[in-house]
Structures are given as C-alpha cells and as structure tokens.
Amino acid sequence: MESPKDKAKKAAGYAAAELIQENMTIGLGTGTTAFYFIERLGERCRQGLHISAVSTSQKSWDLAREAGIPIRDIDSYTSLDLVVDGADEIDSQKRMIKGGGGALLREKIVATMSKEMIVIIDRQKLVEKLGAFPLPLEIVSFAWKATVLHIQDLGFKGAIRQTKEGKSYITDNGNLIFDIHFPSPISNPEEIDRQIRKIPGVLETGFFFNLAGKVIIGYSDGKVEIRT
Ligand code: 5RP
C-alpha cells in the first residue's frame, strides 16, 4: 500500500515528468522522489517521447535503463536543458540541503550544468530554517581522520555515514560522507558553507544555493503546487 508520503512524492515526480518536452536533455536526480519522476518519464519515452538523459547516480542510471529512458554518459554533454531532483530540506529562499541519498557531488555538478533545476518534494521538506536534517559533506578518504578533526575544530559535530551493515558508506565517486548534526536549525547557511569549503579534504557540501528553479510540492491527496 502506498503511504501518504509516497503518494505526495509520486504526485511531485509525475507532475515534473509531464513538463518534459521533445528533444530535451535531462539530468535525472537521485532518491525516492526522483524514482517516481524516472518511472513516469520512462512511461512517456515508451509512448514515443524523444529525450536523452544523464544520471546523478548509478542507482538512477540503473532505474532509467530499466524504465526505457535513453541514458548517456555524462561527458556526452557539457550543458543540459533541465535537471529534476529531490531535496531533503528547502527554505523560502529556495536554499536547500541535499545528499540524504549520498549523491550530492554529482547532483551539484549536474544541477550546475543545467539551464534549469526543477525540485520535486513532498510538503514535509519545506522548512523555515535549514539544519534539522543533517548536512552531508563528501570528503576524500585520504586523511579522512584529519579532515574530520578539522570539521570538528570549526565546532561542528557529526559522524561518518555508515551502511546498514556497519561499514563506511562509499559514494559513487569512491569518497566518504560526513553528516553534520546541527544542535538546532541554522540562520547562516552561507557562512557555514564558506567555512567548511576551506577544508581541503571536503569536496562538496550538501548546501545548494541559487540553483532551484521551479519547486513542485506534492501532497498526500495527490495534488501538487508549483512554486516558480
Ligand atoms: C540524494 C538527494 C535526494 O534528492 C534527497 O535526499 C531527497 O531524497 P528523497 O526524495 O528520497 O526524500 O539529495 O542525494
């Protein structure tokens, strides 16, 4: 049975898939909401829509292949028409935390090479302030302990992400994720981002600023709201 949350995610993902037009180049996001976008986009491709896509993760690549979406290597393009991706939190200025699914680095690269980013979320992702959701950082495994110490020296607490099996989670790029847990929601994400970026072992943060275009919010009754 579909949960109310799944229904909301599906509504957002399906609504985004309806916006895709013939011959577009599309970045496919990662996560449970992006799953529904890929599912419906696959249906549209099987019905005759011609597009080509690139993926922000191996998982979405596999889903796209299964769904019948023509998927290309990322280096087939240097620019894309559109990326459609989920978010873990988004505030009224469309600042986001992403990377709950561990794909933040590729997601940010693909978002940055896209002319537009459509964000697909369920209502619960809308927040007044960012920071209740842990902020993921993609860090290189070389000297990761020194990098973690550096992050902690800035006053941030957190942990290296683990798999269910208790091993370190490894990203598609072969790196680690350190999730920062803020004691309370934050007022200065740009300043925090600036501080963390100075650490050489940190490849990318899960803060996404100035990237979100349309935001499609799904509700558990199956309705959607589109904020431009
Ligand atoms: C993956 C992401 C996802 O977009 C984010 O975690 C939201 O996921 P979901 O749609 O499953 O709630 O950033 O790295």
PDB file of C-alpha atoms and ligand atoms in Angstrom:
ATOM      1  CA  MET A   1       0.000   0.000   0.000  1.00  0.00           C
ATOM      2  CA  GLU A   2       1.241   3.463  -0.909  1.00  0.00           C
ATOM      3  CA  SER A   3       1.854   5.631   2.173  1.00  0.00           C
ATOM      4  CA  PRO A   4       0.607   9.256   2.210  1.00  0.00           C
ATOM      5  CA  LYS A   5       4.240  10.368   1.891  1.00  0.00           C
ATOM      6  CA  ASP A   6       4.817   8.137  -1.125  1.00  0.00           C
ATOM      7  CA  LYS A   7       1.636   9.480  -2.682  1.00  0.00           C
ATOM      8  CA  ALA A   8       2.954  13.030  -2.250  1.00  0.00           C
ATOM      9  CA  LYS A   9       6.345  12.116  -3.724  1.00  0.00           C
ATOM     10  CA  LYS A  10       4.712  10.347  -6.641  1.00  0.00           C
ATOM     11  CA  ALA A  11       2.463  13.347  -7.345  1.00  0.00           C
ATOM     12  CA  ALA A  12       5.512  15.658  -7.465  1.00  0.00           C
ATOM     13  CA  GLY A  13       7.636  13.267  -9.552  1.00  0.00           C
ATOM     14  CA  TYR A  14       4.850  12.563 -12.041  1.00  0.00           C
ATOM     15  CA  ALA A  15       3.985  16.272 -12.383  1.00  0.00           C
ATOM     16  CA  ALA A  16       7.636  17.032 -13.229  1.00  0.00           C
ATOM     17  CA  ALA A  17       7.668  14.291 -15.877  1.00  0.00           C
ATOM     18  CA  GLU A  18       4.725  15.992 -17.614  1.00  0.00           C
ATOM     19  CA  LEU A  19       6.870  19.129 -18.090  1.00  0.00           C
ATOM     20  CA  ILE A  20       9.479  17.339 -20.180  1.00  0.00           C
ATOM     21  CA  GLN A  21       9.374  18.244 -23.850  1.00  0.00           C
ATOM     22  CA  GLU A  22      10.541  16.589 -27.042  1.00  0.00           C
ATOM     23  CA  ASN A  23      14.323  16.563 -27.633  1.00  0.00           C
ATOM     24  CA  MET A  24      15.254  17.867 -24.207  1.00  0.00           C
ATOM     25  CA  THR A  25      18.444  16.802 -22.443  1.00  0.00           C
ATOM     26  CA  ILE A  26      17.567  15.895 -18.880  1.00  0.00           C
ATOM     27  CA  GLY A  27      19.532  15.295 -15.684  1.00  0.00           C
ATOM     28  CA  LEU A  28      17.969  12.585 -13.556  1.00  0.00           C
ATOM     29  CA  GLY A  29      18.115  13.175  -9.814  1.00  0.00           C
ATOM     30  CA  THR A  30      18.516  10.599  -7.085  1.00  0.00           C
ATOM     31  CA  GLY A  31      16.224   9.463  -4.286  1.00  0.00           C
ATOM     32  CA  THR A  32      12.735   8.181  -3.634  1.00  0.00           C
ATOM     33  CA  THR A  33      11.011  11.208  -5.211  1.00  0.00           C
ATOM     34  CA  ALA A  34      13.291  11.120  -8.259  1.00  0.00           C
ATOM     35  CA  PHE A  35      12.333   7.438  -8.552  1.00  0.00           C
ATOM     36  CA  TYR A  36       8.742   8.451  -9.413  1.00  0.00           C
ATOM     37  CA  PHE A  37       9.972  11.057 -11.904  1.00  0.00           C
ATOM     38  CA  ILE A  38      12.084   8.407 -13.641  1.00  0.00           C
ATOM     39  CA  GLU A  39       9.196   5.920 -13.574  1.00  0.00           C
ATOM     40  CA  ARG A  40       6.776   8.322 -15.313  1.00  0.00           C
ATOM     41  CA  LEU A  41       9.419   9.698 -17.695  1.00  0.00           C
ATOM     42  CA  GLY A  42      10.157   6.106 -18.730  1.00  0.00           C
ATOM     43  CA  GLU A  43       6.461   5.592 -19.488  1.00  0.00           C
ATOM     44  CA  ARG A  44       6.449   8.738 -21.625  1.00  0.00           C
ATOM     45  CA  CYS A  45       9.564   7.568 -23.507  1.00  0.00           C
ATOM     46  CA  ARG A  46       7.933   4.220 -24.190  1.00  0.00           C
ATOM     47  CA  GLN A  47       4.929   6.153 -25.541  1.00  0.00           C
ATOM     48  CA  GLY A  48       7.159   7.964 -28.057  1.00  0.00           C
ATOM     49  CA  LEU A  49       8.755  10.951 -26.286  1.00  0.00           C
ATOM     50  CA  HIS A  50      12.311  11.534 -27.547  1.00  0.00           C
ATOM     51  CA  ILE A  51      14.760  12.828 -24.981  1.00  0.00           C
ATOM     52  CA  SER A  52      18.180  11.932 -23.721  1.00  0.00           C
ATOM     53  CA  ALA A  53      19.228  11.822 -20.123  1.00  0.00           C
ATOM     54  CA  VAL A  54      22.248  11.692 -17.855  1.00  0.00           C
ATOM     55  CA  SER A  55      22.213  10.497 -14.301  1.00  0.00           C
ATOM     56  CA  THR A  56      23.342  11.826 -10.912  1.00  0.00           C
ATOM     57  CA  SER A  57      23.974   8.318  -9.542  1.00  0.00           C
ATOM     58  CA  GLN A  58      24.491   4.711 -10.509  1.00  0.00           C
ATOM     59  CA  LYS A  59      21.147   3.919  -8.882  1.00  0.00           C
ATOM     60  CA  SER A  60      19.228   6.383 -11.073  1.00  0.00           C
ATOM     61  CA  TRP A  61      21.200   5.187 -14.099  1.00  0.00           C
ATOM     62  CA  ASP A  62      20.002   1.627 -13.430  1.00  0.00           C
ATOM     63  CA  LEU A  63      16.409   2.791 -12.881  1.00  0.00           C
ATOM     64  CA  ALA A  64      16.484   4.793 -16.109  1.00  0.00           C
ATOM     65  CA  ARG A  65      17.809   1.836 -18.092  1.00  0.00           C
ATOM     66  CA  GLU A  66      15.065  -0.354 -16.681  1.00  0.00           C
ATOM     67  CA  ALA A  67      12.411   2.271 -17.397  1.00  0.00           C
ATOM     68  CA  GLY A  68      13.482   2.626 -21.048  1.00  0.00           C
ATOM     69  CA  ILE A  69      14.921   6.137 -20.849  1.00  0.00           C
ATOM     70  CA  PRO A  70      17.777   6.732 -23.323  1.00  0.00           C
ATOM     71  CA  ILE A  71      20.645   7.412 -20.961  1.00  0.00           C
ATOM     72  CA  ARG A  72      24.057   8.708 -21.978  1.00  0.00           C
ATOM     73  CA  ASP A  73      27.429   9.058 -20.391  1.00  0.00           C
ATOM     74  CA  ILE A  74      27.750  12.365 -18.506  1.00  0.00           C
ATOM     75  CA  ASP A  75      30.554  13.523 -20.808  1.00  0.00           C
ATOM     76  CA  SER A  76      28.240  13.381 -23.806  1.00  0.00           C
ATOM     77  CA  TYR A  77      27.159  16.888 -22.697  1.00  0.00           C
ATOM     78  CA  THR A  78      28.610  19.984 -21.140  1.00  0.00           C
ATOM     79  CA  SER A  79      25.197  21.595 -20.711  1.00  0.00           C
ATOM     80  CA  LEU A  80      21.682  20.227 -20.145  1.00  0.00           C
ATOM     81  CA  ASP A  81      18.217  21.693 -20.587  1.00  0.00           C
ATOM     82  CA  LEU A  82      16.930  20.591 -17.228  1.00  0.00           C
ATOM     83  CA  VAL A  83      17.652  18.588 -14.103  1.00  0.00           C
ATOM     84  CA  VAL A  84      14.862  17.197 -11.928  1.00  0.00           C
ATOM     85  CA  ASP A  85      15.893  16.255  -8.423  1.00  0.00           C
ATOM     86  CA  GLY A  86      14.614  15.929  -4.867  1.00  0.00           C
ATOM     87  CA  ALA A  87      15.744  17.718  -1.709  1.00  0.00           C
ATOM     88  CA  ASP A  88      15.967  16.955   1.976  1.00  0.00           C
ATOM     89  CA  GLU A  89      15.058  20.485   3.060  1.00  0.00           C
ATOM     90  CA  ILE A  90      14.222  23.710   1.231  1.00  0.00           C
ATOM     91  CA  ASP A  91      13.547  27.139   2.713  1.00  0.00           C
ATOM     92  CA  SER A  92      11.576  30.109   1.409  1.00  0.00           C
ATOM     93  CA  GLN A  93      14.677  31.421  -0.411  1.00  0.00           C
ATOM     94  CA  LYS A  94      14.994  28.027  -2.164  1.00  0.00           C
ATOM     95  CA  ARG A  95      18.194  27.244  -0.293  1.00  0.00           C
ATOM     96  CA  MET A  96      18.423  23.502   0.113  1.00  0.00           C
ATOM     97  CA  ILE A  97      20.101  20.675   1.961  1.00  0.00           C
ATOM     98  CA  LYS A  98      20.604  17.688  -0.318  1.00  0.00           C
ATOM     99  CA  GLY A  99      22.603  14.494  -0.188  1.00  0.00           C
ATOM    100  CA  GLY A 100      20.475  12.292   2.051  1.00  0.00           C
ATOM    101  CA  GLY A 101      20.912   9.705  -0.692  1.00  0.00           C
ATOM    102  CA  GLY A 102      24.672  10.307  -0.823  1.00  0.00           C
ATOM    103  CA  ALA A 103      24.730  11.718  -4.360  1.00  0.00           C
ATOM    104  CA  LEU A 104      25.343  15.382  -3.514  1.00  0.00           C
ATOM    105  CA  LEU A 105      28.539  15.889  -5.516  1.00  0.00           C
ATOM    106  CA  ARG A 106      27.172  14.531  -8.774  1.00  0.00           C
ATOM    107  CA  GLU A 107      23.839  16.208  -8.080  1.00  0.00           C
ATOM    108  CA  LYS A 108      25.522  19.582  -7.705  1.00  0.00           C
ATOM    109  CA  ILE A 109      27.647  19.109 -10.826  1.00  0.00           C
ATOM    110  CA  VAL A 110      24.592  18.145 -12.881  1.00  0.00           C
ATOM    111  CA  ALA A 111      22.466  20.974 -11.401  1.00  0.00           C
ATOM    112  CA  THR A 112      25.216  23.471 -12.218  1.00  0.00           C
ATOM    113  CA  MET A 113      25.457  22.316 -15.850  1.00  0.00           C
ATOM    114  CA  SER A 114      21.664  22.533 -16.310  1.00  0.00           C
ATOM    115  CA  LYS A 115      19.819  25.585 -17.594  1.00  0.00           C
ATOM    116  CA  GLU A 116      17.068  24.899 -15.055  1.00  0.00           C
ATOM    117  CA  MET A 117      16.634  22.822 -11.918  1.00  0.00           C
ATOM    118  CA  ILE A 118      13.177  21.558 -11.011  1.00  0.00           C
ATOM    119  CA  VAL A 119      12.980  20.441  -7.401  1.00  0.00           C
ATOM    120  CA  ILE A 120      10.435  17.766  -6.528  1.00  0.00           C
ATOM    121  CA  ILE A 121       9.470  17.372  -2.888  1.00  0.00           C
ATOM    122  CA  ASP A 122       6.720  16.322  -0.553  1.00  0.00           C
ATOM    123  CA  ARG A 123       5.283  19.023   1.694  1.00  0.00           C
ATOM    124  CA  GLN A 124       7.397  17.970   4.685  1.00  0.00           C
ATOM    125  CA  LYS A 125      10.609  19.146   3.014  1.00  0.00           C
ATOM    126  CA  LEU A 126       9.545  22.799   3.253  1.00  0.00           C
ATOM    127  CA  VAL A 127      11.251  24.374   6.264  1.00  0.00           C
ATOM    128  CA  GLU A 128      11.509  27.800   7.807  1.00  0.00           C
ATOM    129  CA  LYS A 129      15.211  27.292   8.588  1.00  0.00           C
ATOM    130  CA  LEU A 130      17.625  24.678   7.268  1.00  0.00           C
ATOM    131  CA  GLY A 131      19.509  22.369   9.605  1.00  0.00           C
ATOM    132  CA  ALA A 132      17.125  19.935  11.245  1.00  0.00           C
ATOM    133  CA  PHE A 133      18.261  17.479   8.554  1.00  0.00           C
ATOM    134  CA  PRO A 134      21.977  16.581   8.873  1.00  0.00           C
ATOM    135  CA  LEU A 135      24.216  18.366   6.380  1.00  0.00           C
ATOM    136  CA  PRO A 136      26.174  15.835   4.264  1.00  0.00           C
ATOM    137  CA  LEU A 137      29.741  16.595   3.210  1.00  0.00           C
ATOM    138  CA  GLU A 138      31.511  14.479   0.619  1.00  0.00           C
ATOM    139  CA  ILE A 139      35.082  14.042   1.841  1.00  0.00           C
ATOM    140  CA  VAL A 140      38.058  12.251   0.341  1.00  0.00           C
ATOM    141  CA  SER A 141      39.087   9.067   2.116  1.00  0.00           C
ATOM    142  CA  PHE A 142      42.768  10.124   2.038  1.00  0.00           C
ATOM    143  CA  ALA A 143      43.498  11.502   5.557  1.00  0.00           C
ATOM    144  CA  TRP A 144      39.795  11.427   6.406  1.00  0.00           C
ATOM    145  CA  LYS A 145      40.552  11.450  10.126  1.00  0.00           C
ATOM    146  CA  ALA A 146      42.436  14.742   9.781  1.00  0.00           C
ATOM    147  CA  THR A 147      39.561  16.154   7.724  1.00  0.00           C
ATOM    148  CA  VAL A 148      37.037  15.117  10.370  1.00  0.00           C
ATOM    149  CA  LEU A 149      39.175  16.743  13.073  1.00  0.00           C
ATOM    150  CA  HIS A 150      39.293  19.923  11.029  1.00  0.00           C
ATOM    151  CA  ILE A 151      35.481  19.930  10.706  1.00  0.00           C
ATOM    152  CA  GLN A 152      35.164  19.354  14.459  1.00  0.00           C
ATOM    153  CA  ASP A 153      37.673  22.147  15.171  1.00  0.00           C
ATOM    154  CA  LEU A 154      35.228  24.513  13.475  1.00  0.00           C
ATOM    155  CA  GLY A 155      32.711  23.469  16.138  1.00  0.00           C
ATOM    156  CA  PHE A 156      30.631  21.056  14.060  1.00  0.00           C
ATOM    157  CA  LYS A 157      29.558  17.668  15.362  1.00  0.00           C
ATOM    158  CA  GLY A 158      28.674  14.680  13.264  1.00  0.00           C
ATOM    159  CA  ALA A 159      29.725  11.278  12.036  1.00  0.00           C
ATOM    160  CA  ILE A 160      30.974   9.376   9.014  1.00  0.00           C
ATOM    161  CA  ARG A 161      27.910   7.856   7.330  1.00  0.00           C
ATOM    162  CA  GLN A 162      27.552   4.103   7.814  1.00  0.00           C
ATOM    163  CA  THR A 163      25.751   1.477   5.799  1.00  0.00           C
ATOM    164  CA  LYS A 164      23.148  -0.805   7.395  1.00  0.00           C
ATOM    165  CA  GLU A 165      25.914  -3.401   7.595  1.00  0.00           C
ATOM    166  CA  GLY A 166      28.022  -1.042   9.740  1.00  0.00           C
ATOM    167  CA  LYS A 167      30.611  -0.220   7.071  1.00  0.00           C
ATOM    168  CA  SER A 168      31.569   3.271   5.898  1.00  0.00           C
ATOM    169  CA  TYR A 169      29.222   4.421   3.151  1.00  0.00           C
ATOM    170  CA  ILE A 170      31.164   4.928  -0.094  1.00  0.00           C
ATOM    171  CA  THR A 171      29.822   7.325  -2.712  1.00  0.00           C
ATOM    172  CA  ASP A 172      29.704   6.622  -6.443  1.00  0.00           C
ATOM    173  CA  ASN A 173      32.919   8.675  -6.601  1.00  0.00           C
ATOM    174  CA  GLY A 174      34.694   6.442  -4.079  1.00  0.00           C
ATOM    175  CA  ASN A 175      34.546   9.003  -1.255  1.00  0.00           C
ATOM    176  CA  LEU A 176      33.112   9.153   2.265  1.00  0.00           C
ATOM    177  CA  ILE A 177      30.199  11.169   3.632  1.00  0.00           C
ATOM    178  CA  PHE A 178      30.423  13.089   6.896  1.00  0.00           C
ATOM    179  CA  ASP A 179      26.983  14.168   8.166  1.00  0.00           C
ATOM    180  CA  ILE A 180      26.996  17.298  10.314  1.00  0.00           C
ATOM    181  CA  HIS A 181      24.292  17.333  13.000  1.00  0.00           C
ATOM    182  CA  PHE A 182      23.395  20.871  13.992  1.00  0.00           C
ATOM    183  CA  PRO A 183      22.089  21.250  17.552  1.00  0.00           C
ATOM    184  CA  SER A 184      19.283  23.447  16.197  1.00  0.00           C
ATOM    185  CA  PRO A 185      18.190  24.906  12.855  1.00  0.00           C
ATOM    186  CA  ILE A 186      20.659  27.435  11.423  1.00  0.00           C
ATOM    187  CA  SER A 187      20.375  31.074  10.368  1.00  0.00           C
ATOM    188  CA  ASN A 188      23.612  31.413   8.385  1.00  0.00           C
ATOM    189  CA  PRO A 189      23.991  28.550   5.891  1.00  0.00           C
ATOM    190  CA  GLU A 190      26.170  30.606   3.505  1.00  0.00           C
ATOM    191  CA  GLU A 191      28.652  31.390   6.277  1.00  0.00           C
ATOM    192  CA  ILE A 192      28.800  27.736   7.378  1.00  0.00           C
ATOM    193  CA  ASP A 193      29.287  26.660   3.770  1.00  0.00           C
ATOM    194  CA  ARG A 194      32.119  29.178   3.351  1.00  0.00           C
ATOM    195  CA  GLN A 195      33.935  27.921   6.466  1.00  0.00           C
ATOM    196  CA  ILE A 196      33.638  24.240   5.584  1.00  0.00           C
ATOM    197  CA  ARG A 197      34.759  24.745   1.979  1.00  0.00           C
ATOM    198  CA  LYS A 198      38.147  25.934   3.202  1.00  0.00           C
ATOM    199  CA  ILE A 199      38.997  22.411   4.382  1.00  0.00           C
ATOM    200  CA  PRO A 200      40.971  20.730   1.569  1.00  0.00           C
ATOM    201  CA  GLY A 201      39.578  17.236   2.184  1.00  0.00           C
ATOM    202  CA  VAL A 202      35.975  18.421   1.787  1.00  0.00           C
ATOM    203  CA  LEU A 203      34.961  18.011  -1.845  1.00  0.00           C
ATOM    204  CA  GLU A 204      31.433  19.344  -1.623  1.00  0.00           C
ATOM    205  CA  THR A 205      28.732  20.298   0.854  1.00  0.00           C
ATOM    206  CA  GLY A 206      25.049  19.420   0.685  1.00  0.00           C
ATOM    207  CA  PHE A 207      24.051  23.099   0.696  1.00  0.00           C
ATOM    208  CA  PHE A 208      22.539  24.043  -2.653  1.00  0.00           C
ATOM    209  CA  PHE A 209      22.203  27.791  -3.131  1.00  0.00           C
ATOM    210  CA  ASN A 210      20.906  29.689  -6.173  1.00  0.00           C
ATOM    211  CA  LEU A 211      20.178  26.522  -8.108  1.00  0.00           C
ATOM    212  CA  ALA A 212      16.496  25.689  -7.578  1.00  0.00           C
ATOM    213  CA  GLY A 213      14.075  26.985 -10.186  1.00  0.00           C
ATOM    214  CA  LYS A 214      10.542  25.611 -10.091  1.00  0.00           C
ATOM    215  CA  VAL A 215       9.650  23.729  -6.916  1.00  0.00           C
ATOM    216  CA  ILE A 216       6.943  21.104  -7.298  1.00  0.00           C
ATOM    217  CA  ILE A 217       5.369  20.252  -3.957  1.00  0.00           C
ATOM    218  CA  GLY A 218       3.382  17.036  -3.752  1.00  0.00           C
ATOM    219  CA  TYR A 219       0.615  16.500  -1.204  1.00  0.00           C
ATOM    220  CA  SER A 220      -0.712  13.284   0.236  1.00  0.00           C
ATOM    221  CA  ASP A 221      -4.072  13.759  -1.516  1.00  0.00           C
ATOM    222  CA  GLY A 222      -2.207  13.563  -4.845  1.00  0.00           C
ATOM    223  CA  LYS A 223      -2.407  17.307  -5.579  1.00  0.00           C
ATOM    224  CA  VAL A 224       0.637  19.392  -6.478  1.00  0.00           C
ATOM    225  CA  GLU A 225       1.602  23.010  -6.082  1.00  0.00           C
ATOM    226  CA  ILE A 226       4.215  24.567  -8.378  1.00  0.00           C
ATOM    227  CA  ARG A 227       6.227  27.480  -6.991  1.00  0.00           C
ATOM    228  CA  THR A 228       8.214  29.468  -9.546  1.00  0.00           C
TER     229      THR A 228
HETATM  230  C1  5RP B   1      20.127  12.333  -2.783  1.00  0.00           C
HETATM  231  C2  5RP B   1      19.340  13.564  -2.561  1.00  0.00           C
HETATM  232  C3  5RP B   1      17.860  13.442  -2.606  1.00  0.00           C
HETATM  233  O1  5RP B   1      17.366  14.282  -3.574  1.00  0.00           O
HETATM  234  C4  5RP B   1      17.307  13.807  -1.269  1.00  0.00           C
HETATM  235  O2  5RP B   1      17.941  13.006  -0.292  1.00  0.00           O
HETATM  236  C5  5RP B   1      15.798  13.608  -1.211  1.00  0.00           C
HETATM  237  O3  5RP B   1      15.537  12.255  -1.292  1.00  0.00           O
HETATM  238  P1  5RP B   1      14.075  11.651  -1.232  1.00  0.00           P
HETATM  239  O4  5RP B   1      13.389  12.099  -2.479  1.00  0.00           O
HETATM  240  O5  5RP B   1      14.310  10.175  -1.173  1.00  0.00           O
HETATM  241  O6  5RP B   1      13.399  12.171   0.008  1.00  0.00           O
HETATM  242  O7  5RP B   1      19.829  14.653  -2.376  1.00  0.00           O
HETATM  243  O8  5RP B   1      21.485  12.564  -2.606  1.00  0.00           O
END
